[in-house]
Short mmCIF file of C-alpha atoms in Angstrom, two decimals:
data_model
loop_
_atom_site.label_atom_id
_atom_site.label_comp_id
_atom_site.label_asym_id
_atom_site.label_seq_id
_atom_site.Cartn_x
_atom_site.Cartn_y
_atom_site.Cartn_z
CA MET K 182 -15.80 -19.72 2.46
CA LYS K 183 -12.45 -20.40 4.23
CA THR K 184 -10.33 -23.05 2.66
CA ARG K 185 -10.02 -26.08 4.81
CA ARG K 186 -6.80 -27.49 5.55
CA LEU K 187 -5.53 -29.99 3.06
CA PHE K 188 -2.48 -31.54 4.43
CA VAL K 189 -0.86 -31.76 8.04
CA GLY K 190 2.38 -30.95 8.92
CA VAL K 191 5.03 -28.08 8.43
CA SER K 192 5.90 -27.82 5.13
CA LEU K 193 9.38 -27.96 4.13
CA PHE K 194 8.59 -25.26 1.17
CA VAL K 195 7.94 -22.75 3.90
CA ALA K 196 10.61 -23.49 6.30
CA LEU K 197 12.94 -23.50 3.24
CA LEU K 198 11.28 -20.56 1.59
CA GLY K 199 11.65 -18.15 4.86
CA LEU K 200 15.20 -19.24 5.45
CA ALA K 201 16.10 -18.80 2.02
CA VAL K 202 14.75 -15.12 2.15
CA PHE K 203 16.61 -14.58 5.28
CA SER K 204 19.87 -15.76 3.94
CA GLY K 205 19.37 -13.76 0.45
CA SER K 206 18.85 -10.81 2.17
CA ARG K 207 22.68 -9.66 1.59
CA ALA K 208 21.84 -5.87 1.53
CA PRO K 209 19.34 -3.72 4.06
CA LYS K 210 15.83 -3.08 2.53
CA PRO K 211 14.27 0.53 1.80
CA SER K 212 12.44 1.93 4.83
CA GLY K 213 8.59 2.91 5.13
CA GLY K 214 7.21 -0.59 4.29
CA LEU K 215 6.60 -0.33 0.40
CA GLU K 216 8.55 -2.86 -0.49
CA ASP K 217 5.54 -5.19 0.35
CA ALA K 218 3.33 -3.73 -2.57
CA VAL K 219 2.82 -6.37 -4.96
CA THR K 220 1.53 -6.69 -8.34
CA VAL K 221 -2.48 -6.59 -8.47
CA ASP K 222 -4.70 -4.36 -6.24
CA HIS K 223 -7.74 -6.22 -4.34
CA ASP K 224 -10.30 -6.25 -6.95
CA ASP K 225 -7.77 -7.86 -9.74
CA TRP K 226 -8.01 -11.19 -7.52
CA VAL K 227 -11.71 -11.98 -8.82
CA LEU K 228 -11.51 -14.25 -11.77
CA THR K 229 -14.47 -14.42 -14.28
CA GLU K 230 -15.77 -17.03 -15.88
CA ASP K 231 -14.50 -16.54 -19.05
CA SER K 232 -11.31 -18.07 -17.80
CA SER K 233 -7.95 -18.15 -19.83
CA PRO K 234 -6.65 -21.49 -21.27
CA GLN K 235 -4.18 -21.31 -18.31
CA THR K 236 -6.76 -20.85 -15.58
CA GLU K 237 -8.64 -24.14 -17.70
CA THR K 238 -5.40 -25.89 -17.50
CA ILE K 239 -4.97 -25.13 -13.58
CA ARG K 240 -8.62 -26.43 -12.93
CA ALA K 241 -8.19 -29.70 -14.68
CA THR K 242 -4.61 -30.65 -12.95
CA LEU K 243 -5.95 -29.04 -9.51
CA ALA K 244 -8.96 -31.30 -9.61
CA SER K 245 -7.28 -34.55 -10.24
CA ALA K 246 -4.51 -33.47 -7.74
CA VAL K 247 -7.41 -32.85 -4.93
CA ARG K 248 -9.13 -36.13 -5.69
CA SER K 249 -5.68 -37.77 -5.43
CA ALA K 250 -4.49 -36.50 -2.43
CA CYS K 251 -7.76 -36.79 -0.25
CA ASP K 252 -8.42 -40.36 -1.65
CA GLY K 253 -5.52 -41.50 -0.35
CA ARG K 254 -3.30 -41.95 -3.29
CA GLU K 255 -0.70 -38.91 -2.53
CA SER K 256 1.09 -39.48 0.50
CA GLN K 257 0.84 -36.98 3.34
CA ALA K 258 3.76 -34.75 3.88
CA ASP K 259 6.32 -36.22 6.54
CA ASP K 260 8.62 -33.38 7.60
CA GLY K 261 10.48 -36.34 9.95
CA GLU K 262 13.63 -35.08 11.13
CA TRP K 263 13.75 -31.74 9.25
CA ALA K 264 10.94 -30.69 12.05
CA GLN K 265 13.23 -31.42 14.85
CA LEU K 266 16.29 -29.20 13.39
CA ASN K 267 16.74 -25.47 15.21
CA ALA K 268 16.80 -22.57 12.99
CA LYS K 269 20.85 -22.85 12.79
CA GLU K 270 20.60 -26.73 12.09
CA ARG K 271 18.14 -26.07 9.43
CA GLU K 272 20.39 -22.77 7.31
CA ASP K 273 23.39 -25.39 7.83
CA PHE K 274 21.35 -28.14 5.80
CA PHE K 275 19.99 -25.75 3.61
CA ASN K 276 23.52 -24.48 2.59
CA ALA K 277 25.28 -27.63 2.59
CA LEU K 278 22.71 -28.81 -0.11
CA MET K 279 23.12 -25.90 -2.41
CA GLN K 280 27.09 -26.45 -2.55
CA THR K 281 26.66 -30.16 -2.97
CA VAL K 282 23.89 -29.72 -6.03
CA SER K 283 26.03 -26.88 -7.23
CA GLU K 284 29.10 -29.31 -7.38
CA ARG K 285 27.51 -32.08 -9.29
CA LEU K 286 25.84 -29.69 -11.61
CA SER K 287 29.06 -28.37 -12.41
CA GLU K 288 30.25 -31.29 -13.90
CA SER K 289 27.68 -31.28 -16.62
CA THR K 290 28.27 -30.26 -20.17
CA SER K 291 24.61 -28.45 -20.30
CA ALA K 292 24.31 -24.80 -20.06
CA GLU K 293 21.57 -24.71 -18.08
CA HIS K 294 22.93 -27.13 -15.22
CA LEU K 295 26.06 -24.97 -15.13
CA HIS K 296 23.82 -21.89 -14.71
CA VAL K 297 21.89 -23.69 -11.95
CA ALA K 298 25.41 -24.62 -10.55
CA ALA K 299 26.30 -20.79 -10.45
CA ILE K 300 23.23 -19.99 -8.98
CA LEU K 301 23.80 -21.93 -6.18
CA THR K 302 27.23 -21.83 -5.09
CA ASP K 303 28.58 -19.17 -2.75
CA ASP K 304 32.12 -18.72 -4.47
CA ARG K 305 31.80 -15.66 -6.20
CA ASP K 306 35.02 -16.69 -8.43
CA ARG K 307 33.49 -19.78 -9.20
CA ARG K 308 29.97 -18.37 -10.09
CA PHE K 309 31.54 -16.33 -12.71
CA ALA K 310 33.70 -19.08 -14.00
CA LEU K 311 30.51 -21.41 -14.33
CA MET K 312 28.77 -18.62 -16.22
CA ASP K 313 31.39 -18.22 -18.45
CA ARG K 314 31.30 -21.66 -19.38
CA ALA K 315 27.56 -21.71 -19.57
CA ILE K 316 27.17 -18.55 -22.05
CA ALA K 317 30.03 -20.16 -24.13
CA ILE K 318 27.80 -22.99 -24.78
CA ASP K 319 24.45 -21.38 -25.17
CA PRO K 320 25.17 -17.33 -25.72
CA THR K 321 21.65 -16.79 -26.56
CA ASP K 322 19.81 -17.67 -23.76
CA PRO K 323 17.98 -14.73 -22.33
CA LEU K 324 17.45 -15.73 -18.73
CA LEU K 325 21.33 -16.87 -18.76
CA VAL K 326 22.51 -13.97 -20.04
CA TRP K 327 20.44 -11.54 -18.00
CA ARG K 328 21.64 -13.58 -14.58
CA ALA K 329 25.18 -12.56 -15.89
CA VAL K 330 24.60 -9.36 -16.13
CA GLN K 331 22.92 -9.36 -13.04
CA MET K 332 25.84 -10.87 -11.36
CA CYS K 333 27.88 -7.75 -12.13
CA SER K 334 25.68 -5.45 -9.92
CA GLY K 335 27.33 -3.33 -7.17
CA ARG K 336 27.80 -6.20 -4.71
CA GLU K 337 29.53 -8.05 -7.01
CA ALA K 338 32.45 -5.79 -8.06
CA PRO K 339 31.89 -4.66 -11.50
CA ALA K 340 35.51 -4.75 -12.15
CA ARG K 341 35.10 -8.71 -12.63
CA CYS K 342 32.63 -7.77 -15.74
CA LEU K 343 34.91 -5.35 -17.42
CA SER K 344 36.28 -8.38 -19.84
CA ARG K 345 33.17 -9.97 -20.58
CA ASP K 346 30.57 -8.53 -23.38
CA TRP K 347 27.55 -9.79 -21.28
CA GLU K 348 25.61 -6.75 -21.80
CA ARG K 349 26.14 -6.50 -25.21
CA GLN K 350 24.68 -9.87 -25.61
CA LEU K 351 21.75 -9.20 -23.62
CA ILE K 352 20.77 -6.24 -25.44
CA ALA K 353 20.94 -8.40 -28.47
CA VAL K 354 18.66 -11.41 -26.79
CA ASP K 355 16.80 -9.79 -24.43
CA GLY K 356 16.93 -5.81 -25.53
CA GLU K 357 12.79 -5.46 -25.29
CA ASN K 358 12.45 -6.14 -21.54
CA SER K 359 12.58 -3.31 -19.15
CA GLU K 360 14.58 -5.57 -16.67
CA SER K 361 17.42 -5.83 -18.80
CA TRP K 362 17.91 -2.28 -19.11
CA ILE K 363 17.27 -1.59 -15.41
CA GLN K 364 20.06 -3.71 -14.54
CA ILE K 365 22.38 -2.03 -17.24
CA ALA K 366 21.49 1.37 -15.74
CA ALA K 367 22.21 0.03 -12.21
CA ASN K 368 25.89 -1.37 -13.24
CA ARG K 369 26.27 1.79 -15.04
CA TYR K 370 25.64 3.88 -11.74
CA ALA K 371 27.73 1.43 -9.37
CA GLU K 372 30.74 2.54 -11.77
CA GLY K 373 30.02 6.23 -11.45
CA ASP K 374 28.95 6.48 -15.04
CA VAL K 375 25.53 8.17 -14.17
CA ASP K 376 24.90 9.65 -17.74
CA SER K 377 24.72 6.08 -19.10
CA ALA K 378 23.00 5.05 -16.32
CA LEU K 379 19.96 7.35 -17.05
CA MET K 380 20.41 6.42 -20.65
CA ALA K 381 19.72 2.78 -19.82
CA LEU K 382 17.03 3.71 -17.42
CA ARG K 383 15.22 5.67 -20.20
CA ARG K 384 15.10 2.62 -22.39
CA ALA K 385 13.90 0.36 -19.10
CA SER K 386 10.75 2.72 -18.90
CA THR K 387 10.02 2.53 -22.72
CA ALA K 388 10.67 -1.49 -23.18
CA ALA K 389 7.78 -3.22 -24.79
CA GLU K 390 7.86 -5.90 -21.91
CA SER K 391 8.76 -6.70 -18.50
CA ARG K 392 10.22 -10.02 -17.17
CA ALA K 393 12.16 -11.08 -14.25
CA TYR K 394 12.46 -14.75 -14.68
CA TRP K 395 10.93 -15.94 -11.43
CA PRO K 396 8.96 -18.80 -12.95
CA GLU K 397 11.42 -19.79 -15.27
CA THR K 398 14.28 -20.10 -12.55
CA VAL K 399 11.99 -21.85 -10.63
CA GLU K 400 11.41 -24.21 -13.15
CA MET K 401 15.27 -24.16 -14.06
CA ILE K 402 16.30 -25.22 -10.86
CA GLU K 403 13.60 -28.09 -10.63
CA ARG K 404 15.16 -29.68 -13.75
CA GLY K 405 18.50 -29.20 -12.14
CA LEU K 406 17.78 -30.92 -8.89
CA ALA K 407 16.13 -33.82 -10.95
CA ALA K 408 19.24 -34.25 -12.91
CA SER K 409 21.62 -34.25 -9.96
CA SER K 410 19.65 -35.80 -7.15
CA ASP K 411 17.62 -38.54 -6.23
CA PHE K 412 14.65 -36.44 -4.43
CA THR K 413 11.13 -36.82 -5.17
CA PHE K 414 9.18 -34.37 -7.17
CA PRO K 415 7.55 -32.54 -4.10
CA GLU K 416 10.72 -32.46 -2.76
CA ARG K 417 12.62 -30.81 -5.76
CA ALA K 418 9.78 -28.47 -6.31
CA ASN K 419 9.81 -27.34 -2.79
CA MET K 420 13.43 -26.57 -3.04
CA ALA K 421 13.03 -25.04 -6.16
CA PHE K 422 10.78 -22.69 -4.80
CA GLY K 423 13.51 -22.16 -2.05
CA PHE K 424 16.49 -21.82 -3.80
CA ALA K 425 15.09 -19.18 -6.37
CA ALA K 426 13.87 -17.14 -3.23
CA ALA K 427 17.42 -17.48 -2.03
CA ILE K 428 19.24 -15.62 -4.94
CA PRO K 429 20.26 -12.03 -4.08
CA SER K 430 18.37 -9.39 -6.40
CA SER K 431 19.54 -5.90 -7.25
CA TYR K 432 16.30 -4.54 -6.47
CA TYR K 433 17.76 -2.59 -3.54
CA ASP K 434 20.14 -1.30 -6.08
CA HIS K 435 17.48 -0.19 -8.44
CA TYR K 436 16.02 1.62 -5.34
CA VAL K 437 19.07 3.48 -3.97
CA MET K 438 19.70 4.64 -7.55
CA CYS K 439 16.40 6.10 -7.94
CA LYS K 440 16.13 7.59 -4.81
CA ASP K 441 19.15 9.51 -4.73
CA GLN K 442 19.30 10.96 -8.24
CA SER K 443 15.47 11.38 -7.91
CA GLN K 444 16.15 14.12 -5.24
CA LYS K 445 18.86 15.68 -7.49
CA ASP K 446 17.67 15.55 -10.89
CA SER K 447 13.87 15.91 -12.30
CA GLU K 448 14.89 14.01 -15.40
CA TRP K 449 15.85 10.67 -13.07
CA ALA K 450 12.48 11.48 -10.92
CA TYR K 451 10.65 11.11 -14.30
CA ALA K 452 12.52 8.24 -15.77
CA CYS K 453 12.03 6.10 -12.69
CA LEU K 454 8.46 7.03 -12.13
CA ALA K 455 7.90 6.06 -15.77
CA TYR K 456 10.08 2.49 -15.33
CA GLY K 457 7.85 1.95 -11.93
CA GLU K 458 4.29 2.56 -13.96
CA LEU K 459 5.52 0.23 -16.74
CA VAL K 460 6.28 -2.46 -14.70
CA GLU K 461 3.41 -2.27 -12.48
CA ALA K 462 1.23 -2.45 -15.64
CA ARG K 463 3.29 -5.07 -17.41
CA GLY K 464 5.44 -7.18 -14.86
CA LYS K 465 4.37 -10.58 -13.94
CA GLU K 466 6.42 -11.50 -10.82
CA GLU K 467 5.01 -10.10 -7.53
CA MET K 468 8.31 -9.05 -6.18
CA SER K 469 9.01 -7.22 -9.28
CA VAL K 470 5.59 -5.23 -9.16
CA SER K 471 6.43 -4.57 -5.52
CA HIS K 472 9.79 -2.96 -6.35
CA ALA K 473 8.10 -1.08 -9.24
CA ARG K 474 6.03 0.73 -7.02
CA SER K 475 8.87 1.48 -4.16
CA MET K 476 10.46 3.32 -7.41
CA GLN K 477 7.59 5.28 -8.10
CA TRP K 478 6.93 6.09 -4.55
CA VAL K 479 10.48 7.47 -4.27
CA ALA K 480 9.93 9.46 -7.55
CA LEU K 481 6.49 11.06 -6.62
CA ASP K 482 8.18 11.80 -3.09
CA ALA K 483 11.06 13.62 -4.65
CA SER K 484 8.75 15.70 -7.14
CA GLY K 485 6.61 16.90 -4.59
CA GLU K 486 3.22 15.27 -6.41
CA LYS K 487 1.19 14.66 -3.40
CA LYS K 488 -1.95 13.81 -5.34
CA ARG K 489 -0.50 10.76 -6.90
CA ALA K 490 1.41 9.70 -4.03
CA GLU K 491 -1.66 9.38 -2.25
CA GLU K 492 -3.33 7.22 -5.21
CA LEU K 493 -0.22 4.83 -4.98
CA ARG K 494 -0.59 4.52 -1.16
CA ARG K 495 -4.59 3.22 -1.44
CA ARG K 496 -2.91 0.59 -3.94
CA ILE K 497 -0.21 -0.42 -1.70
CA GLU K 498 -2.82 -0.27 1.40
CA ALA K 499 -5.54 -2.33 -0.77
CA ARG K 500 -3.01 -5.11 -1.81
CA SER K 501 -1.85 -5.32 1.98
CA ARG K 502 -5.07 -6.28 3.41
CA ALA K 503 -5.89 -8.82 0.45
CA ARG K 504 -2.84 -10.50 1.37
CA LEU K 505 -3.75 -10.69 4.84
CA GLU K 506 -7.00 -11.77 3.92
CA SER K 507 -5.93 -14.42 1.87
CA TYR K 508 -2.69 -15.64 4.07
CA SER K 509 -4.26 -18.15 6.05
CA GLU K 510 -6.08 -20.12 2.83
CA ARG K 511 -2.66 -20.40 0.77
CA MET K 512 -1.20 -23.65 2.95
CA PRO K 513 -3.05 -26.14 1.18
CA VAL K 514 -2.65 -24.71 -1.93
CA ASP K 515 1.34 -24.50 -1.77
CA ARG K 516 1.22 -27.68 -1.22
CA LEU K 517 -0.96 -28.83 -3.87
CA ILE K 518 1.45 -26.67 -6.24
CA VAL K 519 4.29 -28.96 -5.25
CA SER K 520 2.33 -32.42 -5.41
CA SER K 521 2.96 -33.18 -9.11
CA PRO K 522 4.44 -31.89 -12.04
CA ALA K 523 1.41 -31.14 -13.72
CA VAL K 524 -0.05 -28.93 -10.90
CA PHE K 525 3.34 -27.27 -10.44
CA SER K 526 3.85 -26.87 -14.61
CA ALA K 527 0.18 -25.49 -14.80
CA TYR K 528 0.68 -23.07 -11.85
CA LEU K 529 4.21 -21.71 -13.11
CA ALA K 530 2.37 -21.03 -16.68
CA ALA K 531 -0.46 -19.00 -15.06
CA VAL K 532 2.32 -16.92 -13.12
CA LYS K 533 3.99 -16.39 -17.03
CA ALA K 534 0.84 -15.26 -18.46
CA GLU K 535 -1.21 -13.77 -15.90
CA GLY K 536 0.96 -12.97 -13.01
CA GLY K 537 1.64 -14.49 -9.82
CA ALA K 538 -1.63 -13.18 -7.72
CA SER K 539 -3.91 -14.32 -10.61
CA ALA K 540 -2.39 -17.83 -10.72
CA MET K 541 -2.56 -18.32 -7.23
CA ARG K 542 -6.09 -16.91 -7.13
CA ALA K 543 -7.08 -19.74 -9.61
CA MET K 544 -5.52 -21.91 -7.53
CA SER K 545 -7.70 -21.22 -4.31
CA ASP K 546 -10.71 -21.01 -6.44
CA GLU K 547 -10.40 -24.28 -7.95
CA PHE K 548 -9.82 -25.82 -4.52
CA GLU K 549 -12.67 -24.31 -2.93
CA ARG K 550 -14.82 -25.48 -5.80
CA GLN K 551 -13.62 -29.20 -5.68
CA LEU K 552 -14.23 -29.30 -2.04
CA GLU K 553 -18.08 -27.79 -2.65
CA LEU K 554 -18.28 -30.54 -5.46
CA ARG K 555 -17.04 -33.55 -3.17
CA PRO K 556 -17.19 -32.50 0.64
CA GLU K 557 -15.50 -35.64 1.56
CA LEU K 558 -12.33 -34.44 0.06
CA ALA K 559 -12.05 -31.80 2.80
CA CYS K 560 -9.37 -34.03 4.66
CA GLU K 561 -8.18 -32.41 7.87
#
């Protein structure tokens, strides 16, 4: 049964997210379409009746949200003036909003607020200064230090980071995270230290866990908006997803590093393949696992392993089909995710525990179940 539309109008989240992805793409993407692969295969989208605590929380909170929305207690989305803006006006609005929030939060003495201010500013010097202040306040926050090291990627002039000890701090607080080590590898590679980059990549490929902190970042930005604006919760949640999507990633740097070096050195190909396999198996964020499959592809291609490359291609194609089949059903669920703090928190908790695809599937399944139990809730 196809999910019926619960809300009407153009979603601010969808519009902002699309703009954010566009404005955050500050480097070219790898060719071949493999970057579209994400976390799980098609069969992994099916939930069993033996649900996890996260899924049960989603069911309870989503049931309440559906009843509230369609009983008339949840206001319908009113895009108002936003819907009248053209693409350039929306981009200008988005950028101005980011700067305003950043300036407000930069006056705080909270490390988290300074972190959000640094994420949202376009001024690189100011970004580094804000991160310096934040880390001085809380040097043991893994998300904060991980983001600081990510700022020292090839696109951010590594010389800015030479006087800082952020990488050492990151290893101390998040040394079992594959994403900590892959970022250090990319930074060493950008500096021309290929041997140190390979050593860091090997650590990334044997790490105990893999976290790219996407759900934590969304939650943090929503809290920052709550502290610096008078937006409603749905507005803050929408913007938090959009702002998080706008953060430039280092995925392309990782991809180029492995692509170039795998063609020259089999040790690099093996390390890149091992890293990609680890993140595909343990990663939760969909973009991280998409990236991991791209890393596997370049390593297998360089190694001439046609059979394994074909198996990877089938996984990618299966996931692409699942995305196409599910896309038309997501708009109501996307809107429900930002409808209340309870649903928002339950969804992001499930992403952390089970992965983005499983969390979204749990939302979609419960939405369908509620409509079957109460058909009158299918407000079109």
